[in-house]
Amino acid sequence: LAEYERLAKEAEQVKLIQAAEEARLAKEAEKARLAKEAEDARLAKEAEEVALAKLAEYERLAKEAEQVKLIQAAEEARLAKEAEDAILAKETEDARIAKETAEARFAKEAEEVRLAKESDDARFAKETENARLAKEAENARLAKEAEQVKLIQAAEDARLAKEAEDEILAKETADARLAKEAEDARLDKEAEDVRLAQEAEDAILAKEAEVARLDKEAGDARLPQEDEAVKLAKEAE
């Protein structure tokens, strides 16, 4: 009985230790969840700020490109270069090559404008018309690039949304794993409790069997003496 009580006390201590460990794991999981939510909010805010900054930069470049005149060919090249630099991080190597080609074309057009200013009035008028047509083509190119910027921004937004979804799935997976580990720990604890109880029950049964064996041996030893006493009494009679 004392051994069983000791085992029961140890099992109770194991229960208390297990409950404390489960509480600590739950607290750590909650802290990790709150930290993850804060990090998700920070990343979402940074992504929103980057998107707003890109949109503002694109609007500024579009407005400056709209205000450029034909006689500011060099300024047009600089603004186009800034627009190319703004979207360079989102473009492929082919876009970079196209940018360098466009810069060479802008430099060539600036040289043509300078030569046109040195020619006679008729040639200047003709080249001015050519420059107007080039400006219209450039405006069409800028409109096309603006559309490409929109498509790139949409793709970036989709990527950020996908990353956010992946973070949520990873967090849910981690929560499920922690819950499974907690459930496994609980089942292990219950199994250990059952094992300790079974061992205590086996100890009690073994002790009772030992007492029964000793009682039987004592009874077996007493029977010959009783038979001898009966025999002597019968002889005396």
XYZ file of N, CA and C in Angstrom:
711
model
N 0.837 -1.218 0.000
C 0.000 0.000 0.000
C 0.866 1.260 0.000
N 1.937 1.230 0.812
C 2.841 2.403 0.840
C 3.475 2.604 -0.524
N 3.865 1.483 -1.145
C 4.464 1.592 -2.481
C 3.454 2.154 -3.476
N 2.220 1.678 -3.372
C 1.177 2.202 -4.275
C 0.953 3.686 -4.038
N 0.899 4.100 -2.766
C 0.718 5.530 -2.477
C 1.885 6.332 -3.014
N 3.118 5.779 -2.904
C 4.271 6.508 -3.443
C 4.159 6.649 -4.958
N 3.765 5.555 -5.591
C 3.601 5.625 -7.052
C 2.493 6.606 -7.439
N 1.392 6.584 -6.687
C 0.304 7.530 -6.979
C 0.762 8.968 -6.809
N 1.572 9.192 -5.742
C 2.098 10.551 -5.525
C 3.019 10.956 -6.658
N 3.880 10.024 -7.092
C 4.764 10.341 -8.223
C 3.951 10.605 -9.485
N 2.883 9.822 -9.694
C 2.037 10.057 -10.872
C 1.391 11.432 -10.805
N 0.976 11.832 -9.606
C 0.379 13.175 -9.451
C 1.395 14.254 -9.739
N 2.639 14.043 -9.255
C 3.697 15.014 -9.556
C 3.962 15.086 -11.058
N 3.943 13.896 -11.729
C 4.139 13.890 -13.186
C 3.022 14.661 -13.871
N 1.770 14.507 -13.353
C 0.644 15.258 -13.927
C 0.868 16.761 -13.782
N 1.309 17.181 -12.588
C 1.537 18.622 -12.367
C 2.640 19.147 -13.269
N 3.722 18.356 -13.385
C 4.833 18.784 -14.266
C 4.359 18.870 -15.709
N 3.575 17.854 -16.117
C 3.074 17.858 -17.497
C 2.149 19.043 -17.740
N 1.283 19.359 -16.759
C 0.374 20.509 -16.913
C 1.158 21.806 -17.010
N 2.218 21.942 -16.198
C 3.048 23.154 -16.277
C 3.727 23.258 -17.627
N 4.234 22.105 -18.125
C 4.905 22.113 -19.439
C 3.922 22.478 -20.547
N 2.675 21.920 -20.454
C 1.674 22.262 -21.460
C 1.322 23.739 -21.409
N 1.205 24.300 -20.217
C 0.925 25.741 -20.090
C 2.056 26.566 -20.681
N 3.313 26.123 -20.417
C 4.450 26.885 -20.969
C 4.455 26.820 -22.497
N 4.201 25.621 -23.042
C 4.166 25.495 -24.507
C 3.049 26.337 -25.103
N 1.877 26.336 -24.442
C 0.768 27.153 -24.945
C 1.113 28.632 -24.906
N 1.778 29.063 -23.815
C 2.185 30.476 -23.717
C 3.187 30.835 -24.797
N 4.177 29.939 -25.022
C 5.164 30.213 -26.080
C 4.506 30.233 -27.457
N 3.551 29.318 -27.693
C 2.864 29.313 -28.981
C 2.073 30.598 -29.188
N 1.433 31.088 -28.118
C 0.683 32.348 -28.208
C 1.596 33.515 -28.497
N 2.775 33.540 -27.789
C 3.741 34.615 -28.048
C 4.226 34.570 -29.497
N 4.495 33.335 -29.996
C 4.950 33.204 -31.385
C 3.873 33.661 -32.356
N 2.603 33.332 -32.025
C 1.509 33.757 -32.898
C 1.382 35.269 -32.929
N 1.447 35.920 -31.764
C 1.350 37.387 -31.719
C 2.505 38.035 -32.465
N 3.729 37.470 -32.283
C 4.886 38.031 -32.991
C 4.721 37.870 -34.492
N 4.188 36.700 -34.914
C 3.979 36.461 -36.346
C 2.948 37.424 -36.911
N 1.847 37.659 -36.150
C 0.837 38.603 -36.622
C 1.403 40.010 -36.735
N 2.247 40.417 -35.766
C 2.874 41.740 -35.834
C 3.785 41.842 -37.044
N 4.558 40.765 -37.308
C 5.461 40.760 -38.470
C 4.665 40.809 -39.776
N 3.522 40.051 -39.819
C 2.681 40.092 -41.018
C 2.138 41.487 -41.251
N 1.701 42.158 -40.175
C 1.178 43.522 -40.313
C 2.261 44.475 -40.793
N 3.494 44.302 -40.249
C 4.590 45.185 -40.664
C 4.921 44.985 -42.136
N 4.992 43.712 -42.582
C 5.290 43.439 -43.991
C 4.198 43.993 -44.907
N 2.925 43.832 -44.484
C 1.831 44.362 -45.298
C 1.910 45.886 -45.412
N 2.260 46.541 -44.283
C 2.381 48.001 -44.307
C 3.527 48.429 -45.202
N 4.680 47.729 -45.109
C 5.814 48.079 -45.965
C 5.474 47.867 -47.435
N 4.763 46.769 -47.755
C 4.378 46.527 -49.142
C 3.457 47.632 -49.651
N 2.527 48.080 -48.803
C 1.617 49.166 -49.183
C 2.378 50.463 -49.414
N 3.358 50.748 -48.532
C 4.151 51.965 -48.700
C 4.963 51.911 -49.992
N 5.546 50.728 -50.307
C 6.321 50.595 -51.553
C 5.415 50.801 -52.761
N 4.197 50.227 -52.707
C 3.275 50.377 -53.826
C 2.882 51.838 -54.026
N 2.599 52.547 -52.923
C 2.230 53.963 -53.017
C 3.390 54.794 -53.555
N 4.607 54.477 -53.078
C 5.768 55.221 -53.558
C 5.978 54.997 -55.054
N 5.823 53.745 -55.516
C 5.972 53.458 -56.939
C 4.904 54.180 -57.758
N 3.658 54.186 -57.238
C 2.586 54.863 -57.957
C 2.845 56.362 -58.039
N 3.289 56.958 -56.928
C 3.585 58.394 -56.930
C 4.731 58.709 -57.884
N 5.763 57.844 -57.898
C 6.888 58.054 -58.798
C 6.441 57.945 -60.251
N 5.608 56.965 -60.532
C 5.114 56.818 -61.896
C 4.280 58.033 -62.314
N 3.393 58.538 -61.429
C 2.591 59.719 -61.759
C 3.475 60.937 -61.990
N 4.536 61.080 -61.178
C 5.431 62.218 -61.360
C 6.148 62.133 -62.706
N 6.621 60.919 -63.030
C 7.313 60.755 -64.311
C 6.362 60.983 -65.483
N 5.136 60.507 -65.392
C 4.176 60.703 -66.471
C 3.862 62.187 -66.669
N 3.716 62.902 -65.524
C 3.441 64.341 -65.620
C 4.621 65.087 -66.239
N 5.835 64.751 -65.823
C 7.014 65.413 -66.397
C 7.146 65.087 -67.876
N 6.890 63.819 -68.257
C 6.988 63.444 -69.668
C 5.966 64.196 -70.515
N 4.748 64.433 -69.934
C 3.714 65.182 -70.655
C 4.116 66.624 -70.891
N 4.875 67.217 -69.960
C 5.265 68.625 -70.040
C 6.508 68.867 -70.889
N 7.174 67.796 -71.347
C 8.427 67.966 -72.112
C 8.106 68.525 -73.513
N 8.884 69.469 -73.960
C 8.740 70.075 -75.294
C 9.781 69.488 -76.244
N 9.562 69.788 -77.521
C 10.440 69.257 -78.544
C 11.853 69.793 -78.412
N 11.989 71.078 -78.005
C 13.327 71.682 -77.931
C 14.093 71.191 -76.712
N 13.452 70.404 -75.831
C 14.113 69.872 -74.627
C 14.410 68.388 -74.831
N 15.053 68.081 -75.957
C 15.325 66.684 -76.285
C 16.240 66.043 -75.234
N 17.226 66.801 -74.772
C 18.124 66.262 -73.745
C 17.381 65.981 -72.444
N 16.441 66.910 -72.087
C 15.648 66.696 -70.869
C 14.743 65.474 -71.015
N 14.232 65.268 -72.256
C 13.411 64.089 -72.518
C 14.215 62.814 -72.277
N 15.473 62.824 -72.749
C 16.313 61.647 -72.541
C 16.524 61.385 -71.056
N 16.744 62.439 -70.256
C 16.959 62.258 -68.816
C 15.713 61.707 -68.129
N 14.542 62.293 -68.478
C 13.291 61.810 -67.870
C 13.008 60.361 -68.275
N 13.282 60.040 -69.548
C 13.068 58.657 -69.981
C 13.992 57.717 -69.225
N 15.251 58.174 -68.991
C 16.191 57.346 -68.237
C 15.716 57.135 -66.799
N 15.162 58.214 -66.193
C 14.638 58.064 -64.827
C 13.469 57.085 -64.809
N 12.584 57.161 -65.817
C 11.458 56.221 -65.887
C 11.956 54.792 -66.058
N 13.002 54.629 -66.908
C 13.579 53.300 -67.087
C 14.180 52.798 -65.784
N 14.869 53.706 -65.046
C 15.476 53.310 -63.766
C 14.419 52.920 -62.742
N 13.240 53.582 -62.771
C 12.182 53.300 -61.802
C 11.613 51.896 -61.972
N 11.603 51.402 -63.227
C 11.017 50.068 -63.469
C 12.090 49.016 -63.754
N 13.393 49.425 -63.678
C 14.466 48.499 -64.028
C 14.478 47.261 -63.131
N 14.137 47.457 -61.831
C 14.151 46.326 -60.895
C 13.104 45.286 -61.238
N 12.063 45.650 -61.985
C 10.972 44.730 -62.325
C 11.108 44.140 -63.719
N 12.084 44.623 -64.473
C 12.203 44.188 -65.864
C 13.271 43.107 -65.992
N 13.241 42.420 -67.096
C 14.202 41.361 -67.381
C 15.413 41.933 -68.088
N 16.355 41.045 -68.389
C 17.553 41.486 -69.103
C 17.201 42.051 -70.472
N 16.152 41.532 -71.089
C 15.716 42.076 -72.379
C 15.248 43.519 -72.237
N 14.567 43.842 -71.102
C 14.114 45.207 -70.873
C 15.313 46.132 -70.669
N 16.370 45.624 -69.989
C 17.556 46.454 -69.805
C 18.210 46.764 -71.150
N 18.293 45.755 -72.025
C 18.858 45.977 -73.358
C 17.996 46.978 -74.138
N 16.661 46.847 -73.995
C 15.763 47.786 -74.677
C 15.963 49.204 -74.152
N 16.221 49.327 -72.831
C 16.476 50.640 -72.239
C 17.721 51.273 -72.839
N 18.809 50.483 -72.929
C 20.045 51.020 -73.496
C 19.834 51.429 -74.957
N 19.054 50.622 -75.695
C 18.751 50.976 -77.089
C 17.955 52.275 -77.160
N 16.991 52.428 -76.245
C 16.185 53.653 -76.233
C 17.048 54.862 -75.895
N 17.992 54.699 -74.925
C 18.877 55.822 -74.594
C 19.727 56.224 -75.799
N 20.229 55.217 -76.556
C 21.005 55.526 -77.764
C 20.137 56.241 -78.789
N 18.869 55.791 -78.889
C 17.960 56.447 -79.837
C 17.677 57.875 -79.415
N 17.491 58.099 -78.092
C 17.254 59.464 -77.615
C 18.469 60.362 -77.884
N 19.676 59.795 -77.670
C 20.883 60.578 -77.942
C 20.971 60.946 -79.424
N 20.617 59.972 -80.289
C 20.632 60.236 -81.729
C 19.625 61.311 -82.096
N 18.412 61.241 -81.494
C 17.393 62.249 -81.786
C 17.822 63.625 -81.292
N 18.496 63.697 -80.149
C 18.990 64.982 -79.664
C 20.025 65.568 -80.624
N 20.895 64.697 -81.162
C 21.879 65.170 -82.141
C 21.185 65.662 -83.402
N 20.136 64.959 -83.834
C 19.379 65.396 -85.013
C 18.700 66.741 -84.779
N 18.177 66.958 -83.558
C 17.556 68.250 -83.239
C 18.594 69.362 -83.268
N 19.806 69.097 -82.742
C 20.858 70.118 -82.752
C 21.254 70.479 -84.176
N 21.399 69.442 -85.029
C 21.707 69.704 -86.435
C 20.564 70.432 -87.137
N 19.336 70.119 -86.747
C 18.183 70.785 -87.369
C 18.164 72.272 -87.063
N 18.602 72.649 -85.815
C 18.633 74.061 -85.455
C 19.679 74.838 -86.260
N 20.690 74.147 -86.784
C 21.751 74.797 -87.547
C 21.405 74.885 -89.040
N 20.388 74.245 -89.493
C 20.009 74.247 -90.913
C 19.149 75.458 -91.237
N 18.762 75.617 -92.515
C 17.904 76.735 -92.959
C 16.485 76.536 -92.483
N 15.626 77.558 -92.697
C 14.266 77.561 -92.156
C 13.429 76.427 -92.726
N 13.568 76.129 -93.998
C 12.753 75.079 -94.602
C 13.106 73.723 -94.019
N 14.417 73.497 -93.911
C 14.855 72.229 -93.328
C 14.451 72.142 -91.870
N 14.535 73.296 -91.159
C 14.115 73.310 -89.752
C 12.641 72.956 -89.608
N 11.786 73.510 -90.525
C 10.348 73.213 -90.454
C 10.100 71.728 -90.702
N 10.835 71.180 -91.718
C 10.650 69.763 -92.034
C 11.086 68.882 -90.868
N 12.231 69.196 -90.287
C 12.706 68.381 -89.164
C 11.847 68.584 -87.912
N 11.261 69.791 -87.788
C 10.330 70.011 -86.674
C 9.120 69.092 -86.791
N 8.620 68.932 -88.034
C 7.505 68.010 -88.252
C 7.912 66.569 -87.931
N 9.154 66.241 -88.372
C 9.646 64.898 -88.050
C 9.766 64.693 -86.536
N 10.217 65.775 -85.837
C 10.338 65.683 -84.381
C 8.969 65.528 -83.727
N 7.950 66.208 -84.305
C 6.596 66.063 -83.761
C 6.105 64.623 -83.877
N 6.343 64.047 -85.063
C 5.953 62.650 -85.244
C 6.711 61.735 -84.282
N 8.013 62.049 -84.079
C 8.797 61.252 -83.125
C 8.252 61.405 -81.706
N 7.816 62.674 -81.405
C 7.249 62.918 -80.062
C 5.969 62.118 -79.852
N 5.133 62.048 -80.888
C 3.913 61.251 -80.788
C 4.251 59.768 -80.590
N 5.269 59.326 -81.344
C 5.687 57.934 -81.168
C 6.222 57.698 -79.752
N 6.978 58.716 -79.240
C 7.516 58.597 -77.875
C 6.399 58.573 -76.841
N 5.377 59.417 -77.073
C 4.226 59.410 -76.163
C 3.537 58.052 -76.173
N 3.427 57.463 -77.388
C 2.834 56.119 -77.477
C 3.688 55.116 -76.716
N 5.049 55.259 -76.838
C 5.938 54.349 -76.116
C 5.782 54.505 -74.604
N 5.707 55.793 -74.159
C 5.539 56.035 -72.720
C 4.223 55.467 -72.218
N 3.150 55.595 -73.047
C 1.857 55.016 -72.650
C 1.969 53.496 -72.526
N 2.723 52.883 -73.496
C 2.917 51.439 -73.445
C 3.704 51.042 -72.195
N 4.756 51.838 -71.881
C 5.543 51.542 -70.684
C 4.711 51.722 -69.414
N 3.814 52.727 -69.429
C 2.927 52.912 -68.270
C 2.044 51.691 -68.066
N 1.561 51.133 -69.201
C 0.745 49.917 -69.101
C 1.570 48.749 -68.561
N 2.857 48.703 -69.020
C 3.742 47.650 -68.511
C 3.983 47.810 -67.009
N 4.118 49.080 -66.565
C 4.292 49.330 -65.126
C 3.075 48.845 -64.345
N 1.875 49.104 -64.911
C 0.657 48.624 -64.242
C 0.661 47.105 -64.137
N 1.035 46.444 -65.273
C 1.062 44.975 -65.253
C 2.095 44.451 -64.268
N 3.274 45.130 -64.224
C 4.326 44.711 -63.283
C 3.846 44.892 -61.845
N 3.150 46.032 -61.589
C 2.638 46.290 -60.236
C 1.601 45.244 -59.822
N 0.717 44.887 -60.808
C -0.284 43.859 -60.517
C 0.382 42.527 -60.198
N 1.441 42.189 -60.977
C 2.162 40.943 -60.706
C 2.830 40.983 -59.338
N 3.398 42.165 -58.983
C 4.039 42.304 -57.666
C 3.023 42.164 -56.543
N 1.828 42.777 -56.744
C 0.763 42.651 -55.740
C 0.344 41.199 -55.583
N 0.229 40.481 -56.722
C -0.139 39.056 -56.647
C 0.929 38.263 -55.917
N 2.232 38.610 -56.177
C 3.326 37.886 -55.497
C 3.283 38.133 -53.996
N 3.059 39.425 -53.617
C 2.991 39.732 -52.185
C 1.817 39.014 -51.524
N 0.661 38.980 -52.251
C -0.492 38.268 -51.696
C -0.192 36.788 -51.531
N 0.524 36.212 -52.551
C 0.896 34.791 -52.469
C 1.833 34.552 -51.287
N 2.820 35.469 -51.101
C 3.731 35.310 -49.964
C 2.982 35.405 -48.638
N 2.013 36.367 -48.561
C 1.222 36.486 -47.332
C 0.428 35.215 -47.077
N -0.159 34.630 -48.180
C -0.912 33.385 -48.041
C -0.003 32.247 -47.587
N 1.232 32.223 -48.172
C 2.192 31.187 -47.749
C 2.558 31.334 -46.282
N 2.715 32.615 -45.825
C 3.031 32.833 -44.408
C 1.901 32.337 -43.510
N 0.638 32.623 -43.962
C -0.519 32.180 -43.162
C -0.561 30.652 -43.106
N -0.325 29.991 -44.273
C -0.338 28.523 -44.298
C 0.777 27.952 -43.432
N 1.976 28.592 -43.495
C 3.085 28.114 -42.666
C 2.744 28.259 -41.186
N 2.098 29.392 -40.839
C 1.720 29.608 -39.446
C 0.690 28.565 -38.992
N -0.326 28.313 -39.879
C -1.331 27.310 -39.533
C -0.694 25.929 -39.399
N 0.268 25.626 -40.280
C 0.966 24.330 -40.190
C 1.721 24.211 -38.866
N 2.409 25.317 -38.479
C 3.146 25.300 -37.209
C 2.199 25.126 -36.034
N 1.016 25.838 -36.095
C 0.040 25.699 -35.012
C -0.467 24.257 -34.936
N -0.740 23.658 -36.128
C -1.213 22.274 -36.133
C -0.156 21.335 -35.568
N 1.119 21.620 -35.918
C 2.199 20.765 -35.410
C 2.303 20.872 -33.897
N 2.206 22.120 -33.377
C 2.273 22.297 -31.924
C 1.094 21.603 -31.240
N -0.106 21.714 -31.868
C -1.273 21.059 -31.283
C -1.086 19.545 -31.269
N -0.523 19.011 -32.375
C -0.286 17.557 -32.438
C 0.738 17.145 -31.386
N 1.816 17.941 -31.239
C 2.822 17.611 -30.228
C 2.204 17.642 -28.823
N 1.331 18.655 -28.585
C 0.682 18.726 -27.279
C -0.217 17.515 -27.046
N -0.967 17.092 -28.143
C -1.839 15.927 -28.024
C -1.020 14.662 -27.785
N 0.136 14.545 -28.533
C 1.007 13.380 -28.321
C 1.548 13.347 -26.893
N 1.919 14.547 -26.395
C 2.426 14.598 -25.027
C 1.343 14.191 -24.028
N 0.083 14.647 -24.313
C -1.019 14.270 -23.421
C -1.263 12.763 -23.439
N -1.251 12.174 -24.662
C -1.457 10.729 -24.768
C -0.317 9.962 -24.087
N 0.935 10.454 -24.266
C 2.066 9.804 -23.592
C 1.896 9.873 -22.078
N 1.433 11.032 -21.615
C 1.229 11.198 -20.177
C 0.150 10.239 -19.667
N -0.972 10.115 -20.441
C -2.037 9.199 -20.024
C -1.530 7.757 -20.017
N -0.729 7.416 -21.059
C -0.186 6.059 -21.105
C 0.722 5.791 -19.904
N 1.543 6.822 -19.559
C 2.426 6.672 -18.396
C 1.607 6.517 -17.114
N 0.507 7.293 -16.993
C -0.372 7.172 -15.817
C -0.951 5.761 -15.730
N -1.392 5.239 -16.906
C -1.970 3.890 -16.917
C -0.913 2.862 -16.516
N 0.339 3.073 -17.066
C 1.406 2.121 -16.728
C 1.710 2.136 -15.240
N 1.801 3.367 -14.666
C 2.081 3.462 -13.224
C 0.961 2.830 -12.390
N -0.295 3.074 -12.820
C -1.416 2.482 -12.084
C -1.375 0.958 -12.184
N -1.019 0.445 -13.390
C -0.952 -1.001 -13.571
C 0.153 -1.598 -12.705
N 1.308 -0.885 -12.666
C 2.397 -1.381 -11.830
C 1.992 -1.390 -10.351
N 1.266 -0.305 -9.945
C 0.803 -0.270 -8.552
C -0.161 -1.423 -8.273
N -1.082 -1.679 -9.247
C -2.042 -2.777 -9.079
C -1.315 -4.122 -9.027
N -0.285 -4.276 -9.911
C 0.486 -5.525 -9.904
C 1.212 -5.712 -8.571
N 1.728 -4.595 -7.996
C 2.429 -4.688 -6.716
C 1.469 -5.140 -5.610
N 0.239 -4.559 -5.665
C -0.758 -4.952 -4.638
C -1.119 -6.424 -4.779
N -1.352 -6.873 -6.042
C -1.715 -8.273 -6.255
C -0.580 -9.198 -5.828
N 0.687 -8.792 -6.134
C 1.827 -9.616 -5.736
C 1.910 -9.712 -4.207
N 1.656 -8.560 -3.552
C 1.709 -8.570 -2.089
C 0.615 -9.475 -1.509
N -0.602 -9.394 -2.095
C -1.703 -10.236 -1.601
C -1.384 -11.710 -1.846
N -0.766 -12.003 -3.038
C -0.408 -13.393 -3.324
C 0.636 -13.904 -2.324
N 1.623 -13.006 -1.974
C 2.642 -13.395 -0.997
C 2.010 -13.680 0.364
N 1.025 -12.841 0.786
C 0.347 -13.061 2.073
C -0.413 -14.382 2.040
N -1.089 -14.658 0.897
C -1.846 -15.906 0.792
C -0.909 -17.113 0.855
N 0.268 -16.961 0.180
C 1.226 -18.075 0.196
C 1.711 -18.344 1.618
N 2.054 -17.255 2.355
C 2.520 -17.433 3.737
C 1.432 -18.059 4.617
N 0.150 -17.634 4.407
C -0.948 -18.218 5.183
C -1.088 -19.704 4.875
N -0.912 -20.066 3.593
C -1.038 -21.468 3.209
C 0.086 -22.305 3.828
N 1.338 -21.752 3.773
C 2.451 -22.475 4.372
C 2.253 -22.658 5.886
N 1.736 -21.586 6.532
C 1.488 -21.705 7.980
C 0.413 -22.757 8.256
N -0.626 -22.796 7.416
C -1.697 -23.783 7.605
C -1.195 -25.191 7.356
N -0.327 -25.352 6.292
C 0.219 -26.670 5.994
C 1.118 -27.160 7.123
N 1.857 -26.240 7.764
C 2.731 -26.638 8.864
C 1.919 -26.994 10.120
N 0.749 -26.382 10.271
C -0.050 -26.607 11.476
C -0.831 -27.923 11.413
N -1.221 -28.377 10.214
C -2.045 -29.573 10.087
C -1.358 -30.835 10.657
N -0.064 -31.144 10.407
C 0.552 -32.350 11.005
C 0.544 -32.313 12.530
N 0.749 -31.094 13.086
C 0.754 -30.992 14.555
C -0.630 -31.308 15.110
N -1.666 -30.815 14.421
C -3.025 -31.090 14.904
C -3.340 -32.581 14.788
N -2.867 -33.184 13.660
C -3.105 -34.624 13.497
C -2.386 -35.422 14.588
N -1.161 -35.028 14.949
C -0.407 -35.714 16.001
C -1.110 -35.585 17.346
N -1.661 -34.382 17.616
C -2.369 -34.169 18.889
C -3.601 -35.056 18.962
N -4.326 -35.171 17.857
C -5.533 -36.019 17.839
C -5.150 -37.468 18.051
N -4.021 -37.854 17.432
C -3.563 -39.239 17.559
C -3.201 -39.576 19.010
N -2.473 -38.631 19.661
C -2.063 -38.840 21.058
C -3.286 -38.883 21.964
N -4.234 -38.019 21.670
C -5.434 -38.016 22.501
C -6.188 -39.300 22.352
N -6.204 -39.860 21.145
C -6.909 -41.113 20.924
C -6.206 -42.267 21.623
N -4.865 -42.262 21.602
C -4.118 -43.318 22.270
C -4.334 -43.231 23.791
N -4.320 -41.975 24.288
C -4.534 -41.822 25.720
C -5.917 -42.329 26.114
N -6.900 -42.105 25.293
C -8.244 -42.583 25.555
C -8.292 -44.086 25.547
